[in-house]
PDB file of C-alpha atoms in Angstrom:
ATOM      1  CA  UNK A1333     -44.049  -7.041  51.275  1.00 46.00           C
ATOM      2  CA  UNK A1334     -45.342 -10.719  52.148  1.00 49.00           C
ATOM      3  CA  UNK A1335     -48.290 -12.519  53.841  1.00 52.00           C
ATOM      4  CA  UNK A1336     -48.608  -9.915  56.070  1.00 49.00           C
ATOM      5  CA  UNK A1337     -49.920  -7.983  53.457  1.00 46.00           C
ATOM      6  CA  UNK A1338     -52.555 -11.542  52.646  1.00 50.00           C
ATOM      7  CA  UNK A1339     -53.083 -11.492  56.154  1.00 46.00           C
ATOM      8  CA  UNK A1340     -54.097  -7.877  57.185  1.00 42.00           C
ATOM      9  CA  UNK A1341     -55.897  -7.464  53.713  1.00 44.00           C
ATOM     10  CA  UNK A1342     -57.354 -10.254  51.977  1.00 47.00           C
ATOM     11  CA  UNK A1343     -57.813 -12.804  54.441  1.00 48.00           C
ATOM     12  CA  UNK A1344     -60.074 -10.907  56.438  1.00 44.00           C
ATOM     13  CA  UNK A1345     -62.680 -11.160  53.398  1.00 45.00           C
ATOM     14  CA  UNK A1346     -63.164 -14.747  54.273  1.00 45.00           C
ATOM     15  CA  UNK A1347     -65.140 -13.233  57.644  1.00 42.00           C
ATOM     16  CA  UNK A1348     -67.599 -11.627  55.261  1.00 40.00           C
ATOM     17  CA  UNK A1349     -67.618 -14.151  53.320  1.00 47.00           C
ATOM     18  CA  UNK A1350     -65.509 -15.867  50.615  1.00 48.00           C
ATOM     19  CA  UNK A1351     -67.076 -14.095  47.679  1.00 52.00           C
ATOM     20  CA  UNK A1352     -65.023 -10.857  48.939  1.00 57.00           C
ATOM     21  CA  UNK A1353     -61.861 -12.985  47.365  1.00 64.00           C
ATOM     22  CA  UNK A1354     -63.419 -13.837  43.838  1.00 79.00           C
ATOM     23  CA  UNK A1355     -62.233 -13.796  41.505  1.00 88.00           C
ATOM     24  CA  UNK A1356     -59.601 -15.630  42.863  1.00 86.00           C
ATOM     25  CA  UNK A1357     -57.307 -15.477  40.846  1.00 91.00           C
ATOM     26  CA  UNK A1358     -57.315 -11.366  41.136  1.00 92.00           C
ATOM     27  CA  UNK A1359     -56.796 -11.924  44.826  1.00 82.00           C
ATOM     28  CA  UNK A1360     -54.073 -14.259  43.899  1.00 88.00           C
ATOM     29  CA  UNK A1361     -51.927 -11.761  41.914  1.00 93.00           C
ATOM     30  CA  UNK A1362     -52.193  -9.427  44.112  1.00 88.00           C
ATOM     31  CA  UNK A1363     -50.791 -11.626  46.609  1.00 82.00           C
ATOM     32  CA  UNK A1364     -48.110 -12.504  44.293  1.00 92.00           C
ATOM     33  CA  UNK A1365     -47.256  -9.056  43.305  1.00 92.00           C
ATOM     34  CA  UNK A1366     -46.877  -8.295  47.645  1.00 83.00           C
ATOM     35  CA  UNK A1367     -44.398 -11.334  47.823  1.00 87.00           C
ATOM     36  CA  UNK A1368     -42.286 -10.942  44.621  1.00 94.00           C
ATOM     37  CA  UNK A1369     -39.678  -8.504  46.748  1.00 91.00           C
ATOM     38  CA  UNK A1370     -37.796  -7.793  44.004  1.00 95.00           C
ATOM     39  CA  UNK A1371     -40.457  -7.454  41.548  1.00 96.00           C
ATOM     40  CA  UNK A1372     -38.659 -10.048  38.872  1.00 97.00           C
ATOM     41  CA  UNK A1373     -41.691 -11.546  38.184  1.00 97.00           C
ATOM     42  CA  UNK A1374     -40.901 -14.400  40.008  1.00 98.00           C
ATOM     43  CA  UNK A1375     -40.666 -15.818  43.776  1.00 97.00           C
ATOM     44  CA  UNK A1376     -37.423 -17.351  44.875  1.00 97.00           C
ATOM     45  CA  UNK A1377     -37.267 -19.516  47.926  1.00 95.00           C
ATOM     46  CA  UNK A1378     -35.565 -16.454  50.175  1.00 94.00           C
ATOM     47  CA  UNK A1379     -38.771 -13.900  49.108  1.00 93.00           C
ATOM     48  CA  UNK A1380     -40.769 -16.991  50.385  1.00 90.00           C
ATOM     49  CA  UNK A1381     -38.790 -17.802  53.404  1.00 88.00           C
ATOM     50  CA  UNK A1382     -38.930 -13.728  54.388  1.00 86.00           C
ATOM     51  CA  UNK A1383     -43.049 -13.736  54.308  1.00 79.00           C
ATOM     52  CA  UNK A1384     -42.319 -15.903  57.079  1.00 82.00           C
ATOM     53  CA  UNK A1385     -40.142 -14.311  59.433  1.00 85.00           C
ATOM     54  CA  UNK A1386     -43.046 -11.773  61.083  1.00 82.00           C
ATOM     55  CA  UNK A1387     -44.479 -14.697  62.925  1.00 87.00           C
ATOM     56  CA  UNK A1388     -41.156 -16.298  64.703  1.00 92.00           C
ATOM     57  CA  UNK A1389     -41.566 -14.164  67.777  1.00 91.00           C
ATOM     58  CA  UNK A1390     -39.114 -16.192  69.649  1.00 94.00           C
ATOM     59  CA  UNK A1391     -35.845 -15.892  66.892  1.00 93.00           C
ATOM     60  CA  UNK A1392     -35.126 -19.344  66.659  1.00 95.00           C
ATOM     61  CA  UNK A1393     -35.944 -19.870  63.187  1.00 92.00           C
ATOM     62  CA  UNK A1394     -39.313 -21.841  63.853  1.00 94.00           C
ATOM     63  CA  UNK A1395     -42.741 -20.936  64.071  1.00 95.00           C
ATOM     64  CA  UNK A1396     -44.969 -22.987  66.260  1.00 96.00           C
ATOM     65  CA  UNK A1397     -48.975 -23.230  65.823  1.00 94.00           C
ATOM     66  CA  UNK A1398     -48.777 -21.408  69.171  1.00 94.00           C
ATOM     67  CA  UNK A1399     -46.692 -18.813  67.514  1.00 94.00           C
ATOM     68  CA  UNK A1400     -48.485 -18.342  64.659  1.00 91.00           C
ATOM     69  CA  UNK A1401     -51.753 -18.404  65.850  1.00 90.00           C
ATOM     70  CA  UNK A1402     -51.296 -15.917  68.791  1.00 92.00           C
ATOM     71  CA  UNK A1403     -49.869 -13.499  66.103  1.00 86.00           C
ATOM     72  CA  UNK A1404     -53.155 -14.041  64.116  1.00 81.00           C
ATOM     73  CA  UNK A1405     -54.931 -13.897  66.719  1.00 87.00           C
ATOM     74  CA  UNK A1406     -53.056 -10.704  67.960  1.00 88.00           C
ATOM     75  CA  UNK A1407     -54.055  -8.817  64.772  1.00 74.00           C
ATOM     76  CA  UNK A1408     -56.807 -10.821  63.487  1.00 66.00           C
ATOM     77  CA  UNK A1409     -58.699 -12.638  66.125  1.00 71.00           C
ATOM     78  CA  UNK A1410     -61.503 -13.362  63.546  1.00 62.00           C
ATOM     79  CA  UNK A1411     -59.202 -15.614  61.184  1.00 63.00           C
ATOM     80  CA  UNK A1412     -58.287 -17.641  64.381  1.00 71.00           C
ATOM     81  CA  UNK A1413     -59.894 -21.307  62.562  1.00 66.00           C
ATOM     82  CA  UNK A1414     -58.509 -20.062  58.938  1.00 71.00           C
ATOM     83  CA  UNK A1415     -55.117 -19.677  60.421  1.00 82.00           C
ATOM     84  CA  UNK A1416     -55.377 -23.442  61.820  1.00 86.00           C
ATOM     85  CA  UNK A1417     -55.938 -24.549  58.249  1.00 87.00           C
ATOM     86  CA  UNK A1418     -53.285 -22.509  56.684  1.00 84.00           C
ATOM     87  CA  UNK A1419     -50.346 -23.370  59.294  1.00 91.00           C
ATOM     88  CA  UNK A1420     -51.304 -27.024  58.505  1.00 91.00           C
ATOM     89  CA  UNK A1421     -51.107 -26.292  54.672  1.00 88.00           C
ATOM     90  CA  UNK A1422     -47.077 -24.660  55.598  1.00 88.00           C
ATOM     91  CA  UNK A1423     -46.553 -27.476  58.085  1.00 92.00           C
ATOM     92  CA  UNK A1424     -45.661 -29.839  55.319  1.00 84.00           C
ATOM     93  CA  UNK A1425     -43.841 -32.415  57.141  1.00 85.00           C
ATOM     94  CA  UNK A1426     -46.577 -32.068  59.975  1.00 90.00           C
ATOM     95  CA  UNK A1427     -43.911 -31.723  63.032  1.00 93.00           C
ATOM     96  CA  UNK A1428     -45.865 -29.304  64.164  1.00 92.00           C
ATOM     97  CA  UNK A1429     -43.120 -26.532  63.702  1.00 94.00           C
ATOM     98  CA  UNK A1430     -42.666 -24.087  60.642  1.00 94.00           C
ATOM     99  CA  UNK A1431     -39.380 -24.162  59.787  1.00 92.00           C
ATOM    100  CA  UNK A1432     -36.903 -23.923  56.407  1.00 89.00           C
ATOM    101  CA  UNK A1433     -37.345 -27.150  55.734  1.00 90.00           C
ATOM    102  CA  UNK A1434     -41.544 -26.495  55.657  1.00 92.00           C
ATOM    103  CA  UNK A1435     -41.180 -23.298  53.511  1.00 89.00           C
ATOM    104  CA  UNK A1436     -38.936 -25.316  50.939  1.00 91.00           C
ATOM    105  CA  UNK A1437     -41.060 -28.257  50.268  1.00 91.00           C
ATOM    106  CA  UNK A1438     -44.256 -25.450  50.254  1.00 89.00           C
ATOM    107  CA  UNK A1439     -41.997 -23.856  47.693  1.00 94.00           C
ATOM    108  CA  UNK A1440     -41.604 -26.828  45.611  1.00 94.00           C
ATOM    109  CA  UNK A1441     -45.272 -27.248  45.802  1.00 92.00           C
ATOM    110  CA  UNK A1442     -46.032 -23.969  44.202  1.00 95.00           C
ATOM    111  CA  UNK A1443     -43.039 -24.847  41.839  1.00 97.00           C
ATOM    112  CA  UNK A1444     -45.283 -26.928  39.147  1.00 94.00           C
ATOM    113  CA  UNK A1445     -42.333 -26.922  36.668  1.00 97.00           C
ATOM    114  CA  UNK A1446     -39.845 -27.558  39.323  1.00 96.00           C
ATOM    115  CA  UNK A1447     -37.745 -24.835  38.154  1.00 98.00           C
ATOM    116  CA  UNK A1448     -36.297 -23.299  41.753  1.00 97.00           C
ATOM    117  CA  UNK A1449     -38.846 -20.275  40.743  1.00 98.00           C
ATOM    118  CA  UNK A1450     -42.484 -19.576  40.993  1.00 98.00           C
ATOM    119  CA  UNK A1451     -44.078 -18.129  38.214  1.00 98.00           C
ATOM    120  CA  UNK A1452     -47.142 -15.819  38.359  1.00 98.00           C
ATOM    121  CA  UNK A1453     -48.950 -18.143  36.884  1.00 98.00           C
ATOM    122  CA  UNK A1454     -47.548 -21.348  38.905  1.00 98.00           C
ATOM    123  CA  UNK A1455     -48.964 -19.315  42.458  1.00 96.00           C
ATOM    124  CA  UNK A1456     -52.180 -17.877  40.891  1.00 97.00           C
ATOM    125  CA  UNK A1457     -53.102 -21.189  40.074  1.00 97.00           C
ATOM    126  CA  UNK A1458     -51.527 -22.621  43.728  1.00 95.00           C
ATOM    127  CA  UNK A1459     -54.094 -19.950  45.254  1.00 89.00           C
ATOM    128  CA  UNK A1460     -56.844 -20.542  43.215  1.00 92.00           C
ATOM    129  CA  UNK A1461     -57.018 -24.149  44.342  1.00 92.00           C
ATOM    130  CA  UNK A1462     -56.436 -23.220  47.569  1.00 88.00           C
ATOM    131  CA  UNK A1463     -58.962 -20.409  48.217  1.00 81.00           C
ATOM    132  CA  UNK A1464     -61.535 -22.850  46.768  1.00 86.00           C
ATOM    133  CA  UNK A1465     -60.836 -25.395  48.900  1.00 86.00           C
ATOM    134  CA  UNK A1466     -60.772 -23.258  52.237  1.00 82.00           C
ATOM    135  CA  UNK A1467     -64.387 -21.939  51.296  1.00 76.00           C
ATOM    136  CA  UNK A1468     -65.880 -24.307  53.604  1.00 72.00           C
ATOM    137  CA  UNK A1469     -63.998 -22.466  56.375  1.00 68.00           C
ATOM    138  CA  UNK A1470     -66.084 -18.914  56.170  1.00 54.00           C
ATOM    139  CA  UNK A1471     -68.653 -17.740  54.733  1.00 48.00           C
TER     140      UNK A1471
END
């Protein structure tokens, strides 16, 4: 599984408000547990790299805003300013295209020991942070 699963069933809890996510860090292993593919326990860059693939609509191995919002918008037109914030968060080196290079350095952001893994714990606490600071966005 990967975002998609975020996407279709926890984001839409920031329309009704962001209380529908807390705790977050619930929401946050849940998410984990739909993104560790191979249920290890852990998140390698290629189970991170896959949750990405559903929104390059084109093939060429980038996502645009354009991209990604349209397919938000497509199956969740009430996320449409919560998917702004979120493709800035995974636009890393703000070129205004997700691409490998994006998803590794969001990788290595999640990666608080710099291991080349992310823990359960390293992405619960990513999330946490996150979810808190997107509040202002819904709700």
């Amino acid at each position: 599984m990967s975002l998609k699963l975020f996407i279709f069933v926890f984001l839409p809890a920031f329309t009704f408000g962001q209380s529908a996510l807390q705790p977050y860090n619930t929401t946050a292993s849940v998410m984990f547990a739909a993104v560790d593919g191979n249920v290890d326990g852990y998140i390698d860059i290629r189970e991170l790299n896959q949750s990405f693939v559903q929104y390059d609509t084109n093939g060429d191995n980038r996502v645009t805003r354009n991209e990604y919002t349209n397919y938000i918008n497509e199956h969740s037109p009430t996320l449409h300013s919560l998917s702004h914030a979120l493709y800035d968060i995974y636009d890393v080196d703000g070129d205004h295209n997700l691409d490998h290079h994006d998803y590794d350095n969001f990788f290595r952001l999640m990666d608080g020991n710099d291991d080349g893994l992310i823990s359960k714990d390293e992405y619960v606490r990513y999330w946490s942070i996150l979810f808190t600071d997107l509040e202002h966005l819904h709700g």
